[in-house]
Structures are given as structure tokens and as C-alpha cells.
PDB file of C-alpha atoms in Angstrom:
ATOM      1  CA  UNK A  22      -7.763   9.517 -23.705  1.00  0.00           C
ATOM      2  CA  UNK A  23      -8.966   9.371 -20.172  1.00  0.00           C
ATOM      3  CA  UNK A  24      -9.593   5.703 -20.257  1.00  0.00           C
ATOM      4  CA  UNK A  25      -5.718   5.103 -21.311  1.00  0.00           C
ATOM      5  CA  UNK A  26      -4.719   7.535 -18.460  1.00  0.00           C
ATOM      6  CA  UNK A  27      -6.626   6.002 -15.311  1.00  0.00           C
ATOM      7  CA  UNK A  28      -5.186   3.192 -16.122  1.00  0.00           C
ATOM      8  CA  UNK A  29      -1.826   4.130 -16.305  1.00  0.00           C
ATOM      9  CA  UNK A  30      -2.612   5.468 -13.119  1.00  0.00           C
ATOM     10  CA  UNK A  31      -3.816   2.170 -11.535  1.00  0.00           C
ATOM     11  CA  UNK A  32       0.145   0.341 -13.185  1.00  0.00           C
ATOM     12  CA  UNK A  33       2.289   3.656 -11.335  1.00  0.00           C
ATOM     13  CA  UNK A  34       0.561   2.254  -8.271  1.00  0.00           C
ATOM     14  CA  UNK A  35       0.726  -1.513  -8.666  1.00  0.00           C
ATOM     15  CA  UNK A  36       3.818  -1.127  -9.142  1.00  0.00           C
ATOM     16  CA  UNK A  37       4.519   0.930  -6.752  1.00  0.00           C
ATOM     17  CA  UNK A  38       2.282  -1.406  -3.966  1.00  0.00           C
ATOM     18  CA  UNK A  39       4.246  -4.365  -5.953  1.00  0.00           C
ATOM     19  CA  UNK A  40       7.621  -3.170  -4.430  1.00  0.00           C
ATOM     20  CA  UNK A  41       6.866  -4.894  -1.340  1.00  0.00           C
ATOM     21  CA  UNK A  42       7.098  -8.969  -3.205  1.00  0.00           C
ATOM     22  CA  UNK A  43       9.110  -7.793  -5.856  1.00  0.00           C
ATOM     23  CA  UNK A  44      11.069  -4.806  -8.236  1.00  0.00           C
ATOM     24  CA  UNK A  45      11.412  -5.065 -11.755  1.00  0.00           C
ATOM     25  CA  UNK A  46      13.412  -2.194 -14.201  1.00  0.00           C
ATOM     26  CA  UNK A  47      11.319  -0.567 -16.522  1.00  0.00           C
ATOM     27  CA  UNK A  48      11.558  -3.181 -19.134  1.00  0.00           C
ATOM     28  CA  UNK A  49      10.623  -5.753 -16.959  1.00  0.00           C
ATOM     29  CA  UNK A  50       7.868  -4.220 -15.658  1.00  0.00           C
ATOM     30  CA  UNK A  51       6.577  -3.686 -19.893  1.00  0.00           C
ATOM     31  CA  UNK A  52       6.896  -7.662 -19.995  1.00  0.00           C
ATOM     32  CA  UNK A  53       4.377  -7.843 -16.631  1.00  0.00           C
ATOM     33  CA  UNK A  54       1.879  -5.030 -16.911  1.00  0.00           C
ATOM     34  CA  UNK A  55       0.998  -6.073 -20.348  1.00  0.00           C
ATOM     35  CA  UNK A  56      -0.758  -9.282 -19.036  1.00  0.00           C
ATOM     36  CA  UNK A  57      -2.525  -7.113 -15.558  1.00  0.00           C
ATOM     37  CA  UNK A  58      -6.369  -6.873 -16.834  1.00  0.00           C
ATOM     38  CA  UNK A  59      -7.996  -3.895 -15.653  1.00  0.00           C
ATOM     39  CA  UNK A  60     -11.730  -4.935 -14.401  1.00  0.00           C
ATOM     40  CA  UNK A  61     -14.424  -2.888 -12.161  1.00  0.00           C
ATOM     41  CA  UNK A  62     -17.137  -4.245  -9.891  1.00  0.00           C
ATOM     42  CA  UNK A  63     -20.173  -3.108  -8.822  1.00  0.00           C
ATOM     43  CA  UNK A  64     -21.187  -2.922  -5.548  1.00  0.00           C
ATOM     44  CA  UNK A  65     -22.366  -6.701  -4.126  1.00  0.00           C
ATOM     45  CA  UNK A  66     -21.230  -7.787  -7.158  1.00  0.00           C
ATOM     46  CA  UNK A  67     -19.148 -11.060  -6.832  1.00  0.00           C
ATOM     47  CA  UNK A  68     -15.013 -11.401  -8.113  1.00  0.00           C
ATOM     48  CA  UNK A  69     -15.473 -14.769  -6.972  1.00  0.00           C
ATOM     49  CA  UNK A  70     -18.299 -16.998  -5.964  1.00  0.00           C
ATOM     50  CA  UNK A  71     -18.061 -20.348  -3.534  1.00  0.00           C
ATOM     51  CA  UNK A  72     -17.436 -23.641  -5.665  1.00  0.00           C
ATOM     52  CA  UNK A  73     -15.533 -21.817  -8.569  1.00  0.00           C
ATOM     53  CA  UNK A  74     -11.683 -22.392  -8.665  1.00  0.00           C
ATOM     54  CA  UNK A  75      -9.377 -19.261  -8.723  1.00  0.00           C
ATOM     55  CA  UNK A  76      -7.835 -18.604 -11.794  1.00  0.00           C
ATOM     56  CA  UNK A  77      -6.642 -14.913 -11.022  1.00  0.00           C
ATOM     57  CA  UNK A  78      -5.315 -12.757  -8.209  1.00  0.00           C
ATOM     58  CA  UNK A  79      -6.334  -9.605  -8.063  1.00  0.00           C
ATOM     59  CA  UNK A  80      -4.720  -6.124  -6.574  1.00  0.00           C
ATOM     60  CA  UNK A  81      -7.214  -3.818  -5.037  1.00  0.00           C
ATOM     61  CA  UNK A  82      -6.771  -0.379  -6.923  1.00  0.00           C
ATOM     62  CA  UNK A  83      -9.576   1.125  -4.835  1.00  0.00           C
ATOM     63  CA  UNK A  84     -12.709   0.156  -2.772  1.00  0.00           C
ATOM     64  CA  UNK A  85     -12.965  -2.857  -0.638  1.00  0.00           C
ATOM     65  CA  UNK A  86     -13.711  -7.064  -0.816  1.00  0.00           C
ATOM     66  CA  UNK A  87     -15.240  -9.089   1.443  1.00  0.00           C
ATOM     67  CA  UNK A  88     -14.706 -13.380   1.577  1.00  0.00           C
ATOM     68  CA  UNK A  89     -17.629 -15.621   2.877  1.00  0.00           C
ATOM     69  CA  UNK A  90     -18.421 -18.850   3.440  1.00  0.00           C
ATOM     70  CA  UNK A  91     -20.974 -21.064   3.195  1.00  0.00           C
ATOM     71  CA  UNK A  92     -22.112 -22.021   7.232  1.00  0.00           C
ATOM     72  CA  UNK A  93     -25.296 -24.418   7.066  1.00  0.00           C
ATOM     73  CA  UNK A  94     -26.775 -22.285   3.475  1.00  0.00           C
ATOM     74  CA  UNK A  95     -26.165 -18.843   5.721  1.00  0.00           C
ATOM     75  CA  UNK A  96     -23.096 -16.316   4.260  1.00  0.00           C
ATOM     76  CA  UNK A  97     -20.282 -15.095   7.154  1.00  0.00           C
ATOM     77  CA  UNK A  98     -17.348 -13.267   6.194  1.00  0.00           C
ATOM     78  CA  UNK A  99     -14.376 -14.079   7.440  1.00  0.00           C
ATOM     79  CA  UNK A 100     -12.391 -11.614   6.001  1.00  0.00           C
ATOM     80  CA  UNK A 101     -11.351  -8.098   3.963  1.00  0.00           C
ATOM     81  CA  UNK A 102      -9.425  -7.090   2.122  1.00  0.00           C
ATOM     82  CA  UNK A 103      -8.471  -3.243   1.470  1.00  0.00           C
ATOM     83  CA  UNK A 104      -7.233  -0.499  -0.959  1.00  0.00           C
ATOM     84  CA  UNK A 105      -3.351  -1.528  -2.200  1.00  0.00           C
ATOM     85  CA  UNK A 106      -4.189  -5.412  -1.196  1.00  0.00           C
ATOM     86  CA  UNK A 107      -4.204  -8.328  -3.208  1.00  0.00           C
ATOM     87  CA  UNK A 108      -7.598 -10.626  -3.111  1.00  0.00           C
ATOM     88  CA  UNK A 109      -7.757 -13.944  -3.668  1.00  0.00           C
ATOM     89  CA  UNK A 110      -8.804 -17.401  -2.740  1.00  0.00           C
ATOM     90  CA  UNK A 111      -5.271 -19.439  -2.615  1.00  0.00           C
ATOM     91  CA  UNK A 112      -5.425 -22.522  -1.990  1.00  0.00           C
ATOM     92  CA  UNK A 113      -7.591 -23.108  -4.806  1.00  0.00           C
ATOM     93  CA  UNK A 114      -5.816 -20.365  -6.900  1.00  0.00           C
ATOM     94  CA  UNK A 115      -2.613 -22.639  -5.899  1.00  0.00           C
ATOM     95  CA  UNK A 116      -4.026 -26.473  -6.051  1.00  0.00           C
ATOM     96  CA  UNK A 117      -6.681 -25.631  -8.540  1.00  0.00           C
ATOM     97  CA  UNK A 118      -9.286 -27.107  -7.021  1.00  0.00           C
ATOM     98  CA  UNK A 119     -12.707 -25.379  -6.165  1.00  0.00           C
ATOM     99  CA  UNK A 120     -12.520 -22.889  -3.327  1.00  0.00           C
ATOM    100  CA  UNK A 121     -13.858 -22.971  -0.065  1.00  0.00           C
ATOM    101  CA  UNK A 122     -14.880 -18.845   0.097  1.00  0.00           C
ATOM    102  CA  UNK A 123     -16.488 -16.455  -1.679  1.00  0.00           C
ATOM    103  CA  UNK A 124     -15.724 -13.481  -2.764  1.00  0.00           C
ATOM    104  CA  UNK A 125     -17.473  -9.796  -2.852  1.00  0.00           C
ATOM    105  CA  UNK A 126     -16.986  -6.109  -3.419  1.00  0.00           C
ATOM    106  CA  UNK A 127     -18.608  -4.502  -0.750  1.00  0.00           C
ATOM    107  CA  UNK A 128     -19.226  -0.750  -2.128  1.00  0.00           C
ATOM    108  CA  UNK A 129     -17.244   0.158  -6.155  1.00  0.00           C
ATOM    109  CA  UNK A 130     -14.146  -1.718  -6.551  1.00  0.00           C
ATOM    110  CA  UNK A 131     -11.314  -1.247  -9.028  1.00  0.00           C
ATOM    111  CA  UNK A 132      -9.356  -3.984  -9.050  1.00  0.00           C
ATOM    112  CA  UNK A 133      -6.441  -4.755 -11.609  1.00  0.00           C
ATOM    113  CA  UNK A 134      -6.019  -8.465 -11.943  1.00  0.00           C
ATOM    114  CA  UNK A 135      -3.330 -11.066 -13.661  1.00  0.00           C
ATOM    115  CA  UNK A 136      -4.407 -14.309 -14.238  1.00  0.00           C
ATOM    116  CA  UNK A 137      -3.157 -18.004 -13.184  1.00  0.00           C
ATOM    117  CA  UNK A 138      -2.409 -18.022 -17.477  1.00  0.00           C
ATOM    118  CA  UNK A 139      -0.191 -15.628 -17.608  1.00  0.00           C
ATOM    119  CA  UNK A 140       1.414 -16.545 -14.413  1.00  0.00           C
ATOM    120  CA  UNK A 141       2.375 -19.524 -16.044  1.00  0.00           C
ATOM    121  CA  UNK A 142       2.790 -17.644 -19.544  1.00  0.00           C
ATOM    122  CA  UNK A 143       6.518 -15.387 -18.068  1.00  0.00           C
ATOM    123  CA  UNK A 144       8.118 -18.799 -17.388  1.00  0.00           C
ATOM    124  CA  UNK A 145       8.839 -19.239 -20.372  1.00  0.00           C
ATOM    125  CA  UNK A 146      10.459 -15.171 -20.922  1.00  0.00           C
ATOM    126  CA  UNK A 147      14.003 -15.453 -19.471  1.00  0.00           C
ATOM    127  CA  UNK A 148      13.716 -11.649 -19.109  1.00  0.00           C
ATOM    128  CA  UNK A 149      10.482 -11.895 -15.943  1.00  0.00           C
ATOM    129  CA  UNK A 150      10.726 -15.494 -15.330  1.00  0.00           C
ATOM    130  CA  UNK A 151      12.462 -15.658 -11.704  1.00  0.00           C
ATOM    131  CA  UNK A 152      11.284 -12.426 -11.115  1.00  0.00           C
ATOM    132  CA  UNK A 153       7.818 -13.425 -11.575  1.00  0.00           C
ATOM    133  CA  UNK A 154       8.194 -16.764  -9.641  1.00  0.00           C
ATOM    134  CA  UNK A 155       9.357 -14.794  -7.076  1.00  0.00           C
ATOM    135  CA  UNK A 156       6.710 -12.360  -6.610  1.00  0.00           C
ATOM    136  CA  UNK A 157       4.167 -14.646  -7.175  1.00  0.00           C
ATOM    137  CA  UNK A 158       5.682 -16.737  -3.896  1.00  0.00           C
ATOM    138  CA  UNK A 159       6.338 -14.011  -1.769  1.00  0.00           C
ATOM    139  CA  UNK A 160       2.940 -12.864  -2.275  1.00  0.00           C
ATOM    140  CA  UNK A 161       1.838 -16.306  -1.250  1.00  0.00           C
ATOM    141  CA  UNK A 162       4.113 -16.479   2.348  1.00  0.00           C
ATOM    142  CA  UNK A 163       2.192 -13.163   3.367  1.00  0.00           C
ATOM    143  CA  UNK A 164      -0.220 -13.647   2.863  1.00  0.00           C
ATOM    144  CA  UNK A 165      -0.664 -17.556   4.267  1.00  0.00           C
ATOM    145  CA  UNK A 166       1.146 -15.388   7.044  1.00  0.00           C
ATOM    146  CA  UNK A 167      -1.437 -12.857   7.279  1.00  0.00           C
ATOM    147  CA  UNK A 168      -4.069 -15.604   7.948  1.00  0.00           C
ATOM    148  CA  UNK A 169      -2.201 -17.631  10.379  1.00  0.00           C
ATOM    149  CA  UNK A 170      -2.654 -14.010  12.395  1.00  0.00           C
ATOM    150  CA  UNK A 171      -6.116 -13.925  11.928  1.00  0.00           C
ATOM    151  CA  UNK A 172      -5.888 -17.402  13.246  1.00  0.00           C
ATOM    152  CA  UNK A 173      -4.306 -16.341  16.253  1.00  0.00           C
ATOM    153  CA  UNK A 174      -5.748 -12.766  17.087  1.00  0.00           C
ATOM    154  CA  UNK A 175      -9.303 -15.250  17.345  1.00  0.00           C
ATOM    155  CA  UNK A 176      -7.409 -17.424  20.587  1.00  0.00           C
ATOM    156  CA  UNK A 177      -5.116 -14.369  21.271  1.00  0.00           C
ATOM    157  CA  UNK A 178      -7.693 -11.433  21.485  1.00  0.00           C
ATOM    158  CA  UNK A 179     -11.334 -10.164  22.743  1.00  0.00           C
ATOM    159  CA  UNK A 180     -13.617  -9.055  20.055  1.00  0.00           C
ATOM    160  CA  UNK A 181     -13.097  -5.345  21.137  1.00  0.00           C
ATOM    161  CA  UNK A 182      -9.271  -6.126  20.490  1.00  0.00           C
ATOM    162  CA  UNK A 183      -9.791  -7.635  16.872  1.00  0.00           C
ATOM    163  CA  UNK A 184     -12.241  -4.536  16.034  1.00  0.00           C
ATOM    164  CA  UNK A 185      -9.936  -1.397  17.109  1.00  0.00           C
ATOM    165  CA  UNK A 186      -6.994  -3.308  14.931  1.00  0.00           C
ATOM    166  CA  UNK A 187      -9.735  -4.269  11.808  1.00  0.00           C
ATOM    167  CA  UNK A 188     -10.362  -0.098  12.207  1.00  0.00           C
ATOM    168  CA  UNK A 189      -6.276   1.013  11.797  1.00  0.00           C
ATOM    169  CA  UNK A 190      -6.174  -1.814   8.398  1.00  0.00           C
ATOM    170  CA  UNK A 191      -8.990  -0.242   6.920  1.00  0.00           C
ATOM    171  CA  UNK A 192      -8.693   3.320   6.934  1.00  0.00           C
ATOM    172  CA  UNK A 193     -12.161   5.608   5.267  1.00  0.00           C
ATOM    173  CA  UNK A 194     -13.207   2.170   3.866  1.00  0.00           C
ATOM    174  CA  UNK A 195     -13.854   0.275   8.057  1.00  0.00           C
ATOM    175  CA  UNK A 196     -16.738   3.291   8.169  1.00  0.00           C
ATOM    176  CA  UNK A 197     -18.818   1.654   4.928  1.00  0.00           C
ATOM    177  CA  UNK A 198     -18.190  -1.318   6.483  1.00  0.00           C
ATOM    178  CA  UNK A 199     -22.135  -2.918   6.836  1.00  0.00           C
ATOM    179  CA  UNK A 200     -22.445  -3.978  10.527  1.00  0.00           C
ATOM    180  CA  UNK A 201     -23.943  -7.792   9.648  1.00  0.00           C
ATOM    181  CA  UNK A 202     -19.873  -8.619   7.906  1.00  0.00           C
ATOM    182  CA  UNK A 203     -18.034  -6.706  10.954  1.00  0.00           C
ATOM    183  CA  UNK A 204     -20.367  -8.944  13.263  1.00  0.00           C
ATOM    184  CA  UNK A 205     -19.739 -12.270  11.478  1.00  0.00           C
ATOM    185  CA  UNK A 206     -16.031 -11.599  11.429  1.00  0.00           C
ATOM    186  CA  UNK A 207     -15.887 -10.559  14.942  1.00  0.00           C
ATOM    187  CA  UNK A 208     -16.982 -13.710  15.258  1.00  0.00           C
ATOM    188  CA  UNK A 209     -20.176 -11.589  17.522  1.00  0.00           C
ATOM    189  CA  UNK A 210     -24.138 -10.635  17.415  1.00  0.00           C
ATOM    190  CA  UNK A 211     -24.036  -7.110  15.728  1.00  0.00           C
ATOM    191  CA  UNK A 212     -26.054  -5.419  19.844  1.00  0.00           C
ATOM    192  CA  UNK A 213     -22.195  -6.998  20.732  1.00  0.00           C
ATOM    193  CA  UNK A 214     -20.632  -5.398  18.039  1.00  0.00           C
ATOM    194  CA  UNK A 215     -22.652  -1.889  18.420  1.00  0.00           C
ATOM    195  CA  UNK A 216     -21.580  -1.587  22.107  1.00  0.00           C
ATOM    196  CA  UNK A 217     -17.699  -1.882  21.021  1.00  0.00           C
ATOM    197  CA  UNK A 218     -18.393   0.638  18.744  1.00  0.00           C
ATOM    198  CA  UNK A 219     -19.686   2.945  20.880  1.00  0.00           C
ATOM    199  CA  UNK A 220     -17.295   2.624  22.710  1.00  0.00           C
ATOM    200  CA  UNK A 221     -14.651   3.065  20.785  1.00  0.00           C
ATOM    201  CA  UNK A 222     -16.319   6.361  20.014  1.00  0.00           C
ATOM    202  CA  UNK A 223     -15.927   6.881  23.131  1.00  0.00           C
ATOM    203  CA  UNK A 224     -12.252   6.605  23.110  1.00  0.00           C
ATOM    204  CA  UNK A 225     -11.601   9.238  20.293  1.00  0.00           C
TER     205      UNK A 225
END
């Protein structure tokens, strides 16, 4: 019973967050939510690994994940997704080709998964086909813009400005991100990050 209530609460929150991309009537939501799969990751557990073909979109109900790439044998963090956001390697998800990034939980993370197969199956259900396709397109567009914004911040903002921006978006979970992950993401050394952190704490 407790598990059922927990899943229902997750779906309510998911529906609220999803409203920025698409809204569903109760009947449509019953169809859509039936394809949602609850999933929990342990700390540092992989959601996807480099070289895999990404078959799901993951919505983060609680926790956070980091994206990492392989650079000459070193796994470097290059992005984060937090509570209330989607996590996936969209180029692989859309193209069906192996992904160049991996995703792993920063801490215990609760997810809601929607498989590509389920989304494609919605196209055969007239009651939800159009809305499901619109939703998928809008989510993909949103995260393409996020990626372009990230490229822009590296060109136009200092590491300290990028740090403060991430601090504002990450909420409480931000404080739990290991320093070497943050340094990777910002493109600086751990020593430089420590100085930035000290300066930002001095402003608080």
C-alpha cells in the first residue's frame, strides 16, 4: 500500500512538471501514465553507460544525476540534471545510435522512466497520439536550447559566473555534488573551485 501511494505521489508531481510541455485530460493521463515505470538508482549507479543506445527518457522525482564523457580514459563530468528535470542522451534517444555520454546518480535517485517503445506505441492510440508526439518534440527542443545555453555560458561567462548559475539551479542537492565533479563541469581545477566557493560563501 505504501509503495502504491508513493508511486501515485510521484505521478502527481510528474504531471505538474510535465504541464510546461503538455497537458492531459484525466482520461489521457490514465493512458499515458500507464506506461511510466518507477525506478530507483543507488548512489553512483549508472542509468546509462557510454556506448549504449538510450532507450528511455528519465524524469527525476528526487535526487540528481551527472553526465560524463570519456576523454583519453578519464571520465569527466559535463552536465547535471536535478529534481523536476528530464535526463537522457537525446541525440542517441532520437537517432538510435550509441551515446557518447553516460549518466550516473550523484545520490540515491528516484526516477520515472518512459521507454522509446512506449512513446512510439502511443502513435497507435488516437486518444493520445498527437499530444504524446507534441510532448516529445517540446521536451527535445527544450533540452537542445539548454545545451546551446551551456555552450554560450562557456564562451561568455567566467567559471565563477557558471558556478553561481549552477548553484541557483541545483538547490539543496548542489551542496552534495563532489568537488571534482563540479570542477570538471566548470573546466577548472579543484583548487580554483575552492577559491570560488569561498568567495561565494563570503557574499552570503
